[in-house]
Amino acid sequence: MNMPPTAHRLCIGLLLCVLALLGGCATNPMTGRSQLILVSEQSTISTATSAYASMMSTLDQKGAMSSDAALIARVQSITDRLVTQAVRYRPDTEHWAWSVKVIEDPKTLNAFCMPGGKMAIYTGLIHQLDVTDDELAQVMGHEISHAIANHGAEKMSNQLLANIVVAGIAAAARTSQDRQKRQDVGTAAALVFINLPNSRTAEEEADRLGIELAARAGYDPRAAITLWEKMMRQSGGNSRVDFLSTHPAPPKRIEALEELQAPMLKLYAQSQRELDASRKWTSTAANETEVPDAETENPVEPVASRLSDNQSPAGQPLAFYSKDFEQFKSGDAELSCSVPCALSFFLKQGTLREQYAKGAWRALAMETLKTDYRLDLAYFYLGMAAAALGFKDAGKKYLNLAIAASASKESSCADGILVRCGELDIRTAAQTALAQM
Ligand SMILES: [Zn+2]
């Protein structure tokens, strides 16, 4: 764009103002984190989908799509398994037009999944790193996580300048009426999606969600570490690959992935058992000799015990692993903040009350924990949530803490200045709940 710098700044400022009025903060459906979302997910998907189509048709014309049938099938089968899992966490994405392409480009170490589920991987990543299936699943799991956690909309919201650039290129192409240029517009728009860095928080989320999708899909979580090691060796940390594109520095991200190994290995083992059971079923069905008896011969964990592994009841979407939630379940969560946290609880009390009323127990527990406010009402919420979710011992512990807290002026909502109990008499309500357990 041939615009003087001041006009540029003015233009960006104006756009920011307009968009700030139109949009706002949204809670990430996958992680519970607040995101600045100024662009709707649907509009991000539309932009990404047409950018992807244009980019792929240009690459196709240049003969840059892989014709390696075995490789394409391999990538397809891995992404299919990951998408099946992603849909269990976010059922509405079942209607996304998920698809994957393999781009023949031995020099590029990259892969992406755009908002709406359009994926691609460059052969450079596959061949240069000589990735195993488990490692490939980590790459694509990470990319799919960006998409289901709506990082695209967040990225666009945080990087409005990029919108102006794309709009500028599009305007230039409209005037020229040049077909080639129109194609380039699509490719440029797609590149904006692919190359704009995600925030550090988004990268950490994608790492965490990706390793879980892969583990559920039957891919070894240890591959997340070996993949990182390979990437760092290969690129020396200077790569366009999404994994390495942002802070925090790799050692910190590897550390986080290492911390997740224990719970993810549990999920991986569970998915292996389920795969074995389904293989047994398939082979038995093919032989038509006997009905498989999964209960005795090849036991799949019963639903009740699987529920304790951050699963949700049947028919409910899965929830991602959370260390805080695990602590809550075991009854070890503590609310440690006094007066300074009253305001954050006060601001959330409407939401908490609503979650309590409609029985959104997991969300209630997570939100209450986030406030960290040592209050009888907060412990009461934790106790009721734990009891309703089937963590009886934890529920008893929190309800007793609620009763204890209600006896002290500092931690009782009956005496609260900001936060009030409403119609609840915490002591009586907690005792009643305990008596029913
Ligand atoms: Zn990423």
CSV table of C-alpha atoms and ligand atoms in Angstrom, one decimal:
chain,number,residue,atom,x,y,z
A,1,MET,CA,0.0,0.0,0.0
A,2,ASN,CA,1.3,3.4,-0.9
A,3,MET,CA,0.1,5.2,2.2
A,4,PRO,CA,2.1,7.6,4.4
A,5,PRO,CA,2.9,6.2,7.8
A,6,THR,CA,0.6,8.6,9.7
A,7,ALA,CA,-2.3,7.6,7.5
A,8,HIS,CA,-1.4,4.0,8.2
A,9,ARG,CA,-1.5,4.5,11.9
A,10,LEU,CA,-4.8,6.4,11.7
A,11,CYS,CA,-6.3,3.7,9.6
A,12,ILE,CA,-5.3,1.0,12.0
A,13,GLY,CA,-6.5,3.0,15.0
A,14,LEU,CA,-9.9,3.5,13.4
A,15,LEU,CA,-10.3,-0.1,12.5
A,16,LEU,CA,-9.3,-1.1,16.0
A,17,CYS,CA,-12.0,1.2,17.4
A,18,VAL,CA,-14.7,-0.1,15.1
A,19,LEU,CA,-13.8,-3.8,15.8
A,20,ALA,CA,-13.5,-3.3,19.5
A,21,LEU,CA,-17.1,-2.0,19.5
A,22,LEU,CA,-18.3,-5.0,17.4
A,23,GLY,CA,-16.5,-7.7,19.3
A,24,GLY,CA,-15.2,-8.4,22.7
A,25,CYS,CA,-13.9,-11.0,25.1
A,26,ALA,CA,-15.0,-14.6,24.7
A,27,THR,CA,-14.4,-17.7,26.7
A,28,ASN,CA,-12.5,-20.4,24.9
A,29,PRO,CA,-14.7,-23.4,24.7
A,30,MET,CA,-11.8,-25.8,24.9
A,31,THR,CA,-9.7,-24.3,27.6
A,32,GLY,CA,-11.9,-21.9,29.6
A,33,ARG,CA,-9.4,-19.1,28.9
A,34,SER,CA,-10.7,-15.6,28.0
A,35,GLN,CA,-9.7,-14.6,24.5
A,36,LEU,CA,-10.0,-11.3,22.7
A,37,ILE,CA,-12.3,-12.2,19.8
A,38,LEU,CA,-13.1,-9.4,17.4
A,39,VAL,CA,-13.8,-11.6,14.4
A,40,SER,CA,-16.4,-14.3,14.6
A,41,GLU,CA,-15.2,-17.9,14.2
A,42,GLN,CA,-17.6,-18.3,11.3
A,43,SER,CA,-16.2,-15.4,9.4
A,44,THR,CA,-12.6,-16.7,10.1
A,45,ILE,CA,-13.7,-20.0,8.7
A,46,SER,CA,-15.1,-18.5,5.5
A,47,THR,CA,-11.9,-16.4,4.9
A,48,ALA,CA,-9.7,-19.4,5.6
A,49,THR,CA,-11.7,-21.8,3.5
A,50,SER,CA,-11.6,-19.6,0.4
A,51,ALA,CA,-7.9,-18.8,1.0
A,52,TYR,CA,-7.1,-22.5,1.3
A,53,ALA,CA,-9.0,-23.4,-1.9
A,54,SER,CA,-7.2,-20.7,-3.8
A,55,MET,CA,-3.8,-21.6,-2.4
A,56,MET,CA,-4.4,-25.3,-3.2
A,57,SER,CA,-5.5,-24.7,-6.8
A,58,THR,CA,-2.4,-22.5,-7.4
A,59,LEU,CA,-0.2,-25.2,-6.0
A,60,ASP,CA,-2.0,-27.8,-8.1
A,61,GLN,CA,-1.4,-25.8,-11.3
A,62,LYS,CA,2.2,-25.6,-10.4
A,63,GLY,CA,2.3,-29.4,-9.9
A,64,ALA,CA,3.3,-28.9,-6.3
A,65,MET,CA,0.8,-31.4,-4.8
A,66,SER,CA,2.3,-34.7,-3.7
A,67,SER,CA,1.5,-37.7,-5.9
A,68,ASP,CA,2.9,-40.2,-3.4
A,69,ALA,CA,-0.2,-42.3,-2.9
A,70,ALA,CA,1.2,-44.2,0.1
A,71,LEU,CA,2.3,-41.0,1.8
A,72,ILE,CA,-1.1,-39.4,1.2
A,73,ALA,CA,-2.9,-42.4,2.6
A,74,ARG,CA,-0.6,-42.4,5.6
A,75,VAL,CA,-1.3,-38.7,6.4
A,76,GLN,CA,-5.0,-39.2,5.7
A,77,SER,CA,-5.3,-42.1,8.1
A,78,ILE,CA,-3.5,-40.3,10.9
A,79,THR,CA,-5.5,-37.1,10.5
A,80,ASP,CA,-8.7,-39.1,10.3
A,81,ARG,CA,-8.0,-40.6,13.7
A,82,LEU,CA,-7.1,-37.2,15.2
A,83,VAL,CA,-10.2,-35.6,13.8
A,84,THR,CA,-12.4,-38.3,15.2
A,85,GLN,CA,-11.0,-37.4,18.7
A,86,ALA,CA,-11.3,-33.6,18.1
A,87,VAL,CA,-15.0,-34.0,17.4
A,88,ARG,CA,-15.4,-35.8,20.8
A,89,TYR,CA,-14.2,-32.7,22.5
A,90,ARG,CA,-16.0,-30.2,20.2
A,91,PRO,CA,-19.0,-32.0,18.7
A,92,ASP,CA,-20.0,-29.0,16.5
A,93,THR,CA,-16.8,-29.4,14.5
A,94,GLU,CA,-18.3,-32.7,13.1
A,95,HIS,CA,-19.8,-30.4,10.4
A,96,TRP,CA,-16.5,-28.8,9.4
A,97,ALA,CA,-15.3,-29.7,6.0
A,98,TRP,CA,-12.2,-31.4,7.4
A,99,SER,CA,-9.6,-32.4,4.7
A,100,VAL,CA,-5.8,-32.7,4.3
A,101,LYS,CA,-3.4,-32.2,1.5
A,102,VAL,CA,0.3,-33.2,1.2
A,103,ILE,CA,2.3,-30.4,-0.5
A,104,GLU,CA,5.4,-31.5,-2.4
A,105,ASP,CA,8.0,-29.1,-1.0
A,106,PRO,CA,11.1,-30.8,0.3
A,107,LYS,CA,12.6,-27.6,1.7
A,108,THR,CA,9.6,-26.5,3.9
A,109,LEU,CA,9.3,-27.8,7.4
A,110,ASN,CA,5.7,-26.9,8.0
A,111,ALA,CA,2.1,-28.0,8.5
A,112,PHE,CA,-1.1,-26.3,9.3
A,113,CYS,CA,-4.8,-26.6,10.1
A,114,MET,CA,-6.9,-23.6,9.2
A,115,PRO,CA,-10.0,-22.6,11.0
A,116,GLY,CA,-12.7,-24.9,9.7
A,117,GLY,CA,-10.5,-27.9,9.4
A,118,LYS,CA,-8.5,-27.5,6.2
A,119,MET,CA,-5.1,-29.0,6.7
A,120,ALA,CA,-1.9,-29.4,4.8
A,121,ILE,CA,1.6,-30.8,5.5
A,122,TYR,CA,4.7,-30.2,3.5
A,123,THR,CA,6.9,-33.1,2.5
A,124,GLY,CA,9.9,-31.3,3.9
A,125,LEU,CA,8.7,-31.9,7.4
A,126,ILE,CA,8.0,-35.6,6.8
A,127,HIS,CA,11.2,-36.4,5.0
A,128,GLN,CA,13.7,-34.1,6.6
A,129,LEU,CA,12.7,-35.2,10.1
A,130,ASP,CA,12.0,-38.7,9.0
A,131,VAL,CA,8.9,-38.6,11.2
A,132,THR,CA,7.3,-41.7,12.7
A,133,ASP,CA,3.5,-42.0,12.7
A,134,ASP,CA,3.5,-41.1,16.4
A,135,GLU,CA,5.5,-37.9,15.6
A,136,LEU,CA,3.3,-37.0,12.6
A,137,ALA,CA,0.3,-37.3,14.9
A,138,GLN,CA,1.9,-34.9,17.3
A,139,VAL,CA,2.4,-32.3,14.5
A,140,MET,CA,-1.1,-32.6,13.2
A,141,GLY,CA,-2.7,-32.9,16.7
A,142,HIS,CA,-1.0,-29.6,17.5
A,143,GLU,CA,-2.3,-27.9,14.4
A,144,ILE,CA,-5.8,-29.3,14.8
A,145,SER,CA,-5.8,-27.9,18.3
A,146,HIS,CA,-5.1,-24.4,17.0
A,147,ALA,CA,-8.3,-24.8,14.9
A,148,ILE,CA,-10.6,-26.2,17.5
A,149,ALA,CA,-9.5,-23.7,20.2
A,150,ASN,CA,-10.4,-20.9,17.7
A,151,HIS,CA,-6.9,-19.6,17.7
A,152,GLY,CA,-7.4,-18.4,14.1
A,153,ALA,CA,-10.0,-15.8,15.2
A,154,GLU,CA,-7.8,-14.8,18.1
A,155,LYS,CA,-4.8,-14.4,15.9
A,156,MET,CA,-6.7,-12.3,13.4
A,157,SER,CA,-8.1,-10.2,16.3
A,158,ASN,CA,-4.7,-9.7,17.7
A,159,GLN,CA,-3.1,-8.9,14.3
A,160,LEU,CA,-5.5,-6.5,12.7
A,161,LEU,CA,-2.7,-5.1,10.7
A,162,ALA,CA,-2.6,-8.3,8.7
A,163,ASN,CA,-6.3,-7.7,7.7
A,164,ILE,CA,-5.3,-4.4,6.3
A,165,VAL,CA,-2.5,-5.9,4.3
A,166,VAL,CA,-4.8,-8.6,2.8
A,167,ALA,CA,-7.4,-6.0,2.1
A,168,GLY,CA,-4.8,-3.9,0.4
A,169,ILE,CA,-3.6,-6.8,-1.8
A,170,ALA,CA,-7.2,-7.7,-2.7
A,171,ALA,CA,-7.9,-4.1,-3.7
A,172,ALA,CA,-4.8,-4.1,-5.9
A,173,ALA,CA,-5.9,-7.2,-7.6
A,174,ARG,CA,-9.4,-6.0,-8.2
A,175,THR,CA,-8.1,-3.0,-10.0
A,176,SER,CA,-5.7,-4.9,-12.2
A,177,GLN,CA,-8.3,-7.6,-13.1
A,178,ASP,CA,-5.3,-9.9,-13.5
A,179,ARG,CA,-6.1,-13.5,-13.0
A,180,GLN,CA,-2.7,-14.5,-11.9
A,181,LYS,CA,-2.8,-11.7,-9.3
A,182,ARG,CA,-6.2,-12.9,-8.1
A,183,GLN,CA,-4.7,-16.2,-7.4
A,184,ASP,CA,-1.8,-14.6,-5.6
A,185,VAL,CA,-4.3,-12.8,-3.4
A,186,GLY,CA,-5.7,-16.1,-2.2
A,187,THR,CA,-2.3,-17.5,-1.6
A,188,ALA,CA,-1.2,-14.3,0.3
A,189,ALA,CA,-4.3,-14.5,2.4
A,190,ALA,CA,-3.6,-18.2,3.1
A,191,LEU,CA,-0.1,-17.3,4.0
A,192,VAL,CA,-1.3,-14.7,6.5
A,193,PHE,CA,-3.2,-17.5,8.2
A,194,ILE,CA,-0.3,-19.9,8.1
A,195,ASN,CA,2.6,-17.6,8.9
A,196,LEU,CA,1.1,-15.2,11.4
A,197,PRO,CA,2.5,-16.4,14.7
A,198,ASN,CA,0.1,-17.5,17.4
A,199,SER,CA,0.5,-16.1,20.8
A,200,ARG,CA,2.7,-17.8,23.3
A,201,THR,CA,-0.4,-18.9,25.3
A,202,ALA,CA,-2.0,-20.3,22.1
A,203,GLU,CA,1.1,-22.3,21.4
A,204,GLU,CA,1.2,-23.7,24.9
A,205,GLU,CA,-2.5,-24.6,24.5
A,206,ALA,CA,-2.0,-26.3,21.2
A,207,ASP,CA,0.9,-28.3,22.6
A,208,ARG,CA,-1.2,-29.5,25.5
A,209,LEU,CA,-4.4,-30.2,23.5
A,210,GLY,CA,-2.5,-31.8,20.6
A,211,ILE,CA,-0.6,-34.4,22.7
A,212,GLU,CA,-4.0,-35.3,24.2
A,213,LEU,CA,-5.8,-35.7,20.9
A,214,ALA,CA,-2.9,-37.9,19.7
A,215,ALA,CA,-2.9,-40.0,22.9
A,216,ARG,CA,-6.7,-40.6,22.5
A,217,ALA,CA,-6.2,-41.5,18.9
A,218,GLY,CA,-3.6,-44.1,19.9
A,219,TYR,CA,-0.4,-42.3,19.3
A,220,ASP,CA,2.5,-42.3,21.8
A,221,PRO,CA,2.9,-39.1,23.8
A,222,ARG,CA,6.6,-39.6,24.1
A,223,ALA,CA,6.8,-38.8,20.4
A,224,ALA,CA,6.0,-35.1,21.2
A,225,ILE,CA,9.4,-34.9,22.9
A,226,THR,CA,11.4,-36.8,20.2
A,227,LEU,CA,9.7,-34.6,17.5
A,228,TRP,CA,10.9,-31.5,19.3
A,229,GLU,CA,14.4,-32.8,19.5
A,230,LYS,CA,14.4,-33.6,15.8
A,231,MET,CA,13.1,-30.2,14.9
A,232,MET,CA,15.6,-28.4,17.0
A,233,ARG,CA,18.4,-30.4,15.6
A,234,GLN,CA,17.2,-29.9,12.0
A,235,SER,CA,16.4,-26.2,12.1
A,236,GLY,CA,18.7,-24.9,14.8
A,237,GLY,CA,15.7,-23.2,16.2
A,238,ASN,CA,15.3,-21.0,13.0
A,239,SER,CA,12.4,-22.4,11.2
A,240,ARG,CA,9.1,-21.3,9.8
A,241,VAL,CA,7.5,-24.3,11.3
A,242,ASP,CA,4.6,-23.4,13.5
A,243,PHE,CA,6.0,-25.4,16.4
A,244,LEU,CA,9.1,-23.4,16.6
A,245,SER,CA,7.8,-20.1,15.6
A,246,THR,CA,7.1,-18.5,18.9
A,247,HIS,CA,8.1,-18.2,22.5
A,248,PRO,CA,8.3,-19.7,25.0
A,249,ALA,CA,11.7,-21.0,24.2
A,250,PRO,CA,11.7,-24.7,23.2
A,251,PRO,CA,13.2,-26.0,26.5
A,252,LYS,CA,10.2,-24.6,28.4
A,253,ARG,CA,7.7,-26.1,26.0
A,254,ILE,CA,9.5,-29.5,26.2
A,255,GLU,CA,9.4,-29.3,30.0
A,256,ALA,CA,5.6,-28.7,29.8
A,257,LEU,CA,5.2,-31.7,27.5
A,258,GLU,CA,7.3,-33.8,29.8
A,259,GLU,CA,5.1,-32.9,32.7
A,260,LEU,CA,2.1,-34.1,30.7
A,261,GLN,CA,3.7,-37.5,30.0
A,262,ALA,CA,2.2,-39.4,33.0
A,263,PRO,CA,-1.4,-38.5,32.4
A,264,MET,CA,-1.1,-38.8,28.7
A,265,LEU,CA,0.6,-42.2,28.9
A,266,LYS,CA,-2.5,-43.3,30.8
A,267,LEU,CA,-4.8,-42.1,28.0
A,268,TYR,CA,-2.5,-43.7,25.5
A,269,ALA,CA,-2.7,-47.0,27.3
A,270,GLN,CA,-6.5,-46.7,27.4
A,271,SER,CA,-6.7,-46.0,23.7
A,272,GLN,CA,-4.4,-49.0,23.0
A,273,ARG,CA,-6.8,-51.2,25.0
A,274,GLU,CA,-9.7,-49.9,23.1
A,275,LEU,CA,-8.0,-50.4,19.8
A,276,ASP,CA,-7.1,-53.9,20.7
A,277,ALA,CA,-10.7,-54.6,21.7
A,278,SER,CA,-12.0,-53.2,18.5
A,279,ARG,CA,-9.4,-55.2,16.5
A,280,LYS,CA,-10.5,-58.3,18.3
A,281,TRP,CA,-14.0,-57.5,17.5
A,282,THR,CA,-13.2,-57.0,13.8
A,283,SER,CA,-11.2,-60.2,13.5
A,284,THR,CA,-13.8,-62.2,15.3
A,285,ALA,CA,-16.6,-60.7,13.3
A,286,ALA,CA,-14.7,-61.6,10.1
A,287,ASN,CA,-14.2,-65.2,11.2
A,288,GLU,CA,-17.8,-65.4,12.4
A,289,THR,CA,-16.9,-67.9,15.0
A,290,GLU,CA,-17.6,-66.4,18.3
A,291,VAL,CA,-19.0,-63.3,19.9
A,292,PRO,CA,-16.1,-61.4,21.5
A,293,ASP,CA,-16.2,-61.2,25.3
A,294,ALA,CA,-14.5,-58.0,26.0
A,295,GLU,CA,-15.5,-58.1,29.6
A,296,THR,CA,-13.4,-61.1,30.5
A,297,GLU,CA,-10.8,-61.8,27.8
A,298,ASN,CA,-9.8,-58.3,26.7
A,299,PRO,CA,-11.1,-56.0,29.3
A,300,VAL,CA,-11.8,-52.4,28.4
A,301,GLU,CA,-12.1,-50.3,31.5
A,302,PRO,CA,-15.7,-49.9,32.7
A,303,VAL,CA,-17.2,-46.5,32.1
A,304,ALA,CA,-17.1,-45.6,35.8
A,305,SER,CA,-13.4,-46.0,36.1
A,306,ARG,CA,-12.8,-44.3,32.8
A,307,LEU,CA,-14.8,-41.3,34.0
A,308,SER,CA,-12.2,-40.7,36.7
A,309,ASP,CA,-9.8,-40.1,33.8
A,310,ASN,CA,-11.1,-36.6,33.0
A,311,GLN,CA,-13.8,-38.2,30.8
A,312,SER,CA,-17.3,-36.9,30.7
A,313,PRO,CA,-20.5,-38.9,31.1
A,314,ALA,CA,-21.8,-40.6,28.0
A,315,GLY,CA,-23.2,-38.2,25.5
A,316,GLN,CA,-21.2,-35.3,26.9
A,317,PRO,CA,-18.2,-33.8,25.1
A,318,LEU,CA,-14.9,-34.8,26.5
A,319,ALA,CA,-12.9,-32.3,28.5
A,320,PHE,CA,-9.2,-31.8,28.2
A,321,TYR,CA,-6.9,-32.8,31.0
A,322,SER,CA,-6.3,-30.1,33.6
A,323,LYS,CA,-3.9,-30.4,36.5
A,324,ASP,CA,-6.1,-28.1,38.5
A,325,PHE,CA,-9.2,-30.3,37.9
A,326,GLU,CA,-7.2,-33.4,38.9
A,327,GLN,CA,-6.3,-31.7,42.2
A,328,PHE,CA,-9.9,-30.7,42.7
A,329,LYS,CA,-11.1,-34.3,42.1
A,330,SER,CA,-8.7,-35.7,44.7
A,331,GLY,CA,-10.0,-33.2,47.3
A,332,ASP,CA,-6.6,-31.4,47.5
A,333,ALA,CA,-7.7,-28.1,46.0
A,334,GLU,CA,-7.2,-25.2,48.3
A,335,LEU,CA,-8.5,-21.7,48.2
A,336,SER,CA,-5.8,-19.6,49.6
A,337,CYS,CA,-6.5,-16.0,48.8
A,338,SER,CA,-8.4,-13.7,51.1
A,339,VAL,CA,-9.6,-10.1,50.7
A,340,PRO,CA,-7.6,-9.3,47.5
A,341,CYS,CA,-9.6,-12.0,45.6
A,342,ALA,CA,-13.0,-10.7,46.8
A,343,LEU,CA,-13.3,-8.5,43.7
A,344,SER,CA,-12.6,-11.3,41.2
A,345,PHE,CA,-15.2,-13.5,42.9
A,346,PHE,CA,-17.6,-10.7,43.0
A,347,LEU,CA,-17.3,-10.1,39.3
A,348,LYS,CA,-17.8,-13.8,38.6
A,349,GLN,CA,-20.6,-14.4,41.1
A,350,GLY,CA,-23.4,-14.1,38.5
A,351,THR,CA,-21.7,-16.7,36.3
A,352,LEU,CA,-21.1,-19.0,39.2
A,353,ARG,CA,-24.6,-18.8,40.4
A,354,GLU,CA,-25.9,-19.6,36.9
A,355,GLN,CA,-23.5,-22.6,36.6
A,356,TYR,CA,-24.7,-23.8,40.0
A,357,ALA,CA,-28.3,-23.5,39.1
A,358,LYS,CA,-28.0,-25.4,35.8
A,359,GLY,CA,-25.6,-28.0,37.1
A,360,ALA,CA,-22.6,-27.1,35.0
A,361,TRP,CA,-20.4,-28.7,37.6
A,362,ARG,CA,-17.0,-28.9,35.9
A,363,ALA,CA,-17.2,-25.3,34.8
A,364,LEU,CA,-18.4,-24.2,38.2
A,365,ALA,CA,-15.4,-26.0,39.9
A,366,MET,CA,-12.9,-24.6,37.4
A,367,GLU,CA,-14.2,-21.0,37.7
A,368,THR,CA,-14.4,-21.2,41.5
A,369,LEU,CA,-10.8,-22.4,41.6
A,370,LYS,CA,-9.7,-19.6,39.3
A,371,THR,CA,-11.0,-17.0,41.8
A,372,ASP,CA,-8.9,-18.7,44.6
A,373,TYR,CA,-11.1,-16.8,47.0
A,374,ARG,CA,-11.2,-18.4,50.5
A,375,LEU,CA,-14.9,-18.1,51.2
A,376,ASP,CA,-17.5,-20.5,52.5
A,377,LEU,CA,-19.6,-20.1,49.4
A,378,ALA,CA,-16.6,-21.0,47.2
A,379,TYR,CA,-16.0,-24.2,49.2
A,380,PHE,CA,-19.7,-24.9,49.0
A,381,TYR,CA,-19.6,-24.7,45.2
A,382,LEU,CA,-16.6,-27.0,45.1
A,383,GLY,CA,-18.3,-29.5,47.4
A,384,MET,CA,-21.5,-29.6,45.5
A,385,ALA,CA,-19.7,-29.8,42.2
A,386,ALA,CA,-17.4,-32.7,43.4
A,387,ALA,CA,-20.4,-34.6,44.9
A,388,ALA,CA,-22.4,-34.2,41.7
A,389,LEU,CA,-19.5,-35.4,39.6
A,390,GLY,CA,-19.2,-38.5,41.7
A,391,PHE,CA,-16.0,-37.5,43.7
A,392,LYS,CA,-17.7,-38.2,47.0
A,393,ASP,CA,-14.6,-37.9,49.3
A,394,ALA,CA,-13.6,-34.7,47.8
A,395,GLY,CA,-17.1,-33.4,48.0
A,396,LYS,CA,-17.3,-34.2,51.8
A,397,LYS,CA,-14.0,-32.5,52.3
A,398,TYR,CA,-15.0,-29.2,50.6
A,399,LEU,CA,-18.4,-29.1,52.3
A,400,ASN,CA,-16.7,-29.5,55.7
A,401,LEU,CA,-14.4,-26.7,54.7
A,402,ALA,CA,-17.4,-24.6,53.8
A,403,ILE,CA,-18.9,-25.2,57.2
A,404,ALA,CA,-15.6,-24.3,58.9
A,405,ALA,CA,-15.3,-21.1,56.8
A,406,SER,CA,-18.8,-20.0,57.5
A,407,ALA,CA,-17.9,-19.8,61.2
A,408,SER,CA,-15.4,-17.0,60.6
A,409,LYS,CA,-16.3,-13.5,59.7
A,410,GLU,CA,-13.4,-13.2,57.2
A,411,SER,CA,-14.5,-16.1,55.1
A,412,SER,CA,-18.3,-16.1,55.4
A,413,CYS,CA,-20.5,-14.6,52.7
A,414,ALA,CA,-23.1,-13.9,55.4
A,415,ASP,CA,-20.7,-11.2,56.6
A,416,GLY,CA,-19.4,-10.3,53.2
A,417,ILE,CA,-19.2,-6.7,52.0
A,418,LEU,CA,-18.8,-7.4,48.3
A,419,VAL,CA,-19.9,-11.0,48.0
A,420,ARG,CA,-23.3,-12.0,49.5
A,421,CYS,CA,-24.7,-15.5,50.0
A,422,GLY,CA,-28.0,-14.6,48.5
A,423,GLU,CA,-30.7,-17.0,49.7
A,424,LEU,CA,-28.1,-19.6,50.8
A,425,ASP,CA,-27.4,-20.4,54.4
A,426,ILE,CA,-24.1,-22.1,53.7
A,427,ARG,CA,-23.8,-23.9,57.0
A,428,THR,CA,-27.3,-25.5,56.8
A,429,ALA,CA,-27.0,-26.2,53.0
A,430,ALA,CA,-23.7,-27.9,53.4
A,431,GLN,CA,-24.9,-30.0,56.4
A,432,THR,CA,-28.0,-31.0,54.4
A,433,ALA,CA,-25.8,-32.0,51.4
A,434,LEU,CA,-23.5,-34.0,53.7
A,435,ALA,CA,-26.3,-35.8,55.3
A,436,GLN,CA,-27.6,-36.9,51.8
A,437,MET,CA,-24.2,-38.3,50.8
B,1,ZN,ZN,1.4,-23.9,16.9
